[in-house]
Amino acid sequence: MAATDDSDFDYPGDLLAGQAELHQIRAELLALLKRLPWSVEPHDAVIDTLGWRKMERAASPGWSEDDQAEVEKLRRRELELAVFVTCHRYWSELKGGDAVRARARLKHVHDEPAHDDLGNGEGPGNDEGPGNDEDPRA
């Protein structure tokens, strides 16, 4: 299949679902890591004023066993999904530049709003645009 346009890629449903879950798992993992202390193990405060820039970190109580288990679970699932997506049989159908474009495009498939085939934004749930002459105050 030679794709002339990024929208010409017909991704299988399981590949789309795998990529969507991978994005979700990565977002959950990032949010969890942002809220956890900087050190997995309990650690004293760190102050370094001798380097090329000053660095300070407050003491870390470390992560709880539950937090460590949750991070491990999310990282394991992230790896499973990354392997599933990158090794999917769909990629064997594409060659050269098409494969590169399709892989890059897949990462952003769920970023774009749905629209109709005409590309004019008219579709289910869109109350704006041509054909909507009703007065909203009526």
Short mmCIF file of C-alpha atoms in Angstrom, two decimals:
data_model
loop_
_atom_site.label_atom_id
_atom_site.label_comp_id
_atom_site.label_asym_id
_atom_site.label_seq_id
_atom_site.Cartn_x
_atom_site.Cartn_y
_atom_site.Cartn_z
CA MET A 1 0.00 0.00 0.00
CA ALA A 2 1.59 3.24 -1.08
CA ALA A 3 0.28 6.10 0.99
CA THR A 4 0.38 9.52 -0.60
CA ASP A 5 -0.93 11.29 2.47
CA ASP A 6 -0.66 10.62 6.19
CA SER A 7 -4.43 10.14 6.39
CA ASP A 8 -4.23 7.16 4.00
CA PHE A 9 -2.98 4.80 6.69
CA ASP A 10 -5.59 2.23 7.68
CA TYR A 11 -4.44 1.14 11.13
CA PRO A 12 -5.90 -2.05 12.60
CA GLY A 13 -8.14 -1.55 15.63
CA ASP A 14 -5.87 -3.46 18.01
CA LEU A 15 -2.90 -1.29 17.00
CA LEU A 16 -4.90 1.90 17.59
CA ALA A 17 -6.11 0.59 20.95
CA GLY A 18 -2.57 -0.40 21.94
CA GLN A 19 -1.20 3.03 21.05
CA ALA A 20 -4.03 4.77 22.94
CA GLU A 21 -3.41 2.66 26.04
CA LEU A 22 0.33 3.31 25.76
CA HIS A 23 -0.33 7.07 25.83
CA GLN A 24 -2.63 6.61 28.83
CA ILE A 25 -0.14 4.47 30.77
CA ARG A 26 2.69 6.92 30.07
CA ALA A 27 0.54 9.83 31.29
CA GLU A 28 -0.37 7.93 34.48
CA LEU A 29 3.28 7.02 35.10
CA LEU A 30 4.45 10.61 34.55
CA ALA A 31 1.78 11.96 36.92
CA LEU A 32 2.74 9.41 39.57
CA LEU A 33 6.47 10.13 39.26
CA LYS A 34 5.85 13.88 39.52
CA ARG A 35 4.03 13.49 42.84
CA LEU A 36 6.51 11.05 44.40
CA PRO A 37 9.59 12.18 46.37
CA TRP A 38 12.79 12.60 44.38
CA SER A 39 14.49 9.56 45.94
CA VAL A 40 13.12 6.02 46.02
CA GLU A 41 14.99 5.33 49.26
CA PRO A 42 14.92 7.73 52.24
CA HIS A 43 17.67 10.29 51.71
CA ASP A 44 19.02 13.31 53.58
CA ALA A 45 18.78 16.78 52.10
CA VAL A 46 21.35 17.57 49.42
CA ILE A 47 23.02 20.96 49.01
CA ASP A 48 25.83 21.42 46.51
CA THR A 49 27.19 24.93 46.06
CA LEU A 50 30.57 23.94 44.61
CA GLY A 51 29.41 22.88 41.15
CA TRP A 52 28.82 25.12 38.15
CA ARG A 53 25.29 25.64 39.41
CA LYS A 54 23.80 25.47 42.86
CA MET A 55 21.70 22.39 43.61
CA GLU A 56 19.40 21.86 46.57
CA ARG A 57 17.02 19.04 47.35
CA ALA A 58 14.95 18.63 50.48
CA ALA A 59 15.17 15.42 52.46
CA SER A 60 13.25 12.57 50.86
CA PRO A 61 11.14 10.16 52.89
CA GLY A 62 11.44 7.67 50.03
CA TRP A 63 8.65 5.82 48.29
CA SER A 64 6.21 3.53 50.04
CA GLU A 65 6.07 -0.12 49.01
CA ASP A 66 2.71 0.57 47.38
CA ASP A 67 4.19 3.44 45.36
CA GLN A 68 7.11 1.27 44.26
CA ALA A 69 4.73 -1.52 43.25
CA GLU A 70 2.53 0.91 41.28
CA VAL A 71 5.52 2.38 39.42
CA GLU A 72 6.77 -1.13 38.62
CA LYS A 73 3.31 -2.20 37.39
CA LEU A 74 2.99 0.86 35.13
CA ARG A 75 6.54 0.47 33.77
CA ARG A 76 5.95 -3.21 33.03
CA ARG A 77 2.69 -2.43 31.20
CA GLU A 78 4.38 0.43 29.32
CA LEU A 79 7.06 -1.98 28.09
CA GLU A 80 4.48 -4.60 27.04
CA LEU A 81 2.53 -2.02 25.07
CA ALA A 82 5.64 -0.49 23.48
CA VAL A 83 6.73 -3.93 22.27
CA PHE A 84 3.20 -4.71 21.03
CA VAL A 85 2.95 -1.45 19.06
CA THR A 86 6.46 -1.51 17.59
CA CYS A 87 6.36 -5.20 16.65
CA HIS A 88 2.78 -5.26 15.32
CA ARG A 89 2.27 -7.25 12.12
CA TYR A 90 0.87 -4.12 10.42
CA TRP A 91 4.36 -2.66 10.04
CA SER A 92 5.42 -5.54 7.75
CA GLU A 93 2.87 -4.29 5.17
CA LEU A 94 4.68 -0.96 4.78
CA LYS A 95 8.05 -0.18 3.28
CA GLY A 96 10.47 2.74 3.32
CA GLY A 97 9.06 6.21 3.79
CA ASP A 98 5.51 4.90 4.20
CA ALA A 99 6.55 2.92 7.27
CA VAL A 100 8.29 5.93 8.77
CA ARG A 101 5.31 8.23 8.13
CA ALA A 102 2.83 5.66 9.42
CA ARG A 103 4.76 5.09 12.65
CA ALA A 104 5.10 8.82 13.25
CA ARG A 105 1.44 9.44 12.41
CA LEU A 106 0.18 6.70 14.73
CA LYS A 107 1.53 8.57 17.75
CA HIS A 108 -0.84 11.47 16.99
CA VAL A 109 -3.95 9.70 15.67
CA HIS A 110 -5.87 10.32 18.88
CA ASP A 111 -4.75 13.97 19.12
CA GLU A 112 -7.01 15.24 16.35
CA PRO A 113 -10.73 15.98 16.67
CA ALA A 114 -13.08 13.81 14.66
CA HIS A 115 -14.58 15.37 11.53
CA ASP A 116 -16.63 14.22 8.58
CA ASP A 117 -15.20 13.05 5.26
CA LEU A 118 -15.73 16.49 3.72
CA GLY A 119 -13.37 18.05 6.23
CA ASN A 120 -15.76 20.91 6.89
CA GLY A 121 -16.33 20.21 10.57
CA GLU A 122 -19.95 19.23 10.05
CA GLY A 123 -20.71 16.09 11.89
CA PRO A 124 -22.41 14.67 14.92
CA GLY A 125 -22.25 17.01 17.87
CA ASN A 126 -21.18 20.06 15.89
CA ASP A 127 -23.82 22.75 16.30
CA GLU A 128 -21.83 25.36 14.45
CA GLY A 129 -21.25 25.72 10.76
CA PRO A 130 -23.38 25.62 7.61
CA GLY A 131 -26.92 24.34 7.91
CA ASN A 132 -27.54 25.52 11.45
CA ASP A 133 -29.79 28.51 10.95
CA GLU A 134 -31.68 28.12 14.20
CA ASP A 135 -31.63 31.06 16.58
CA PRO A 136 -30.19 29.76 19.89
CA ARG A 137 -32.39 32.26 21.77
CA ALA A 138 -35.60 30.77 20.35
#
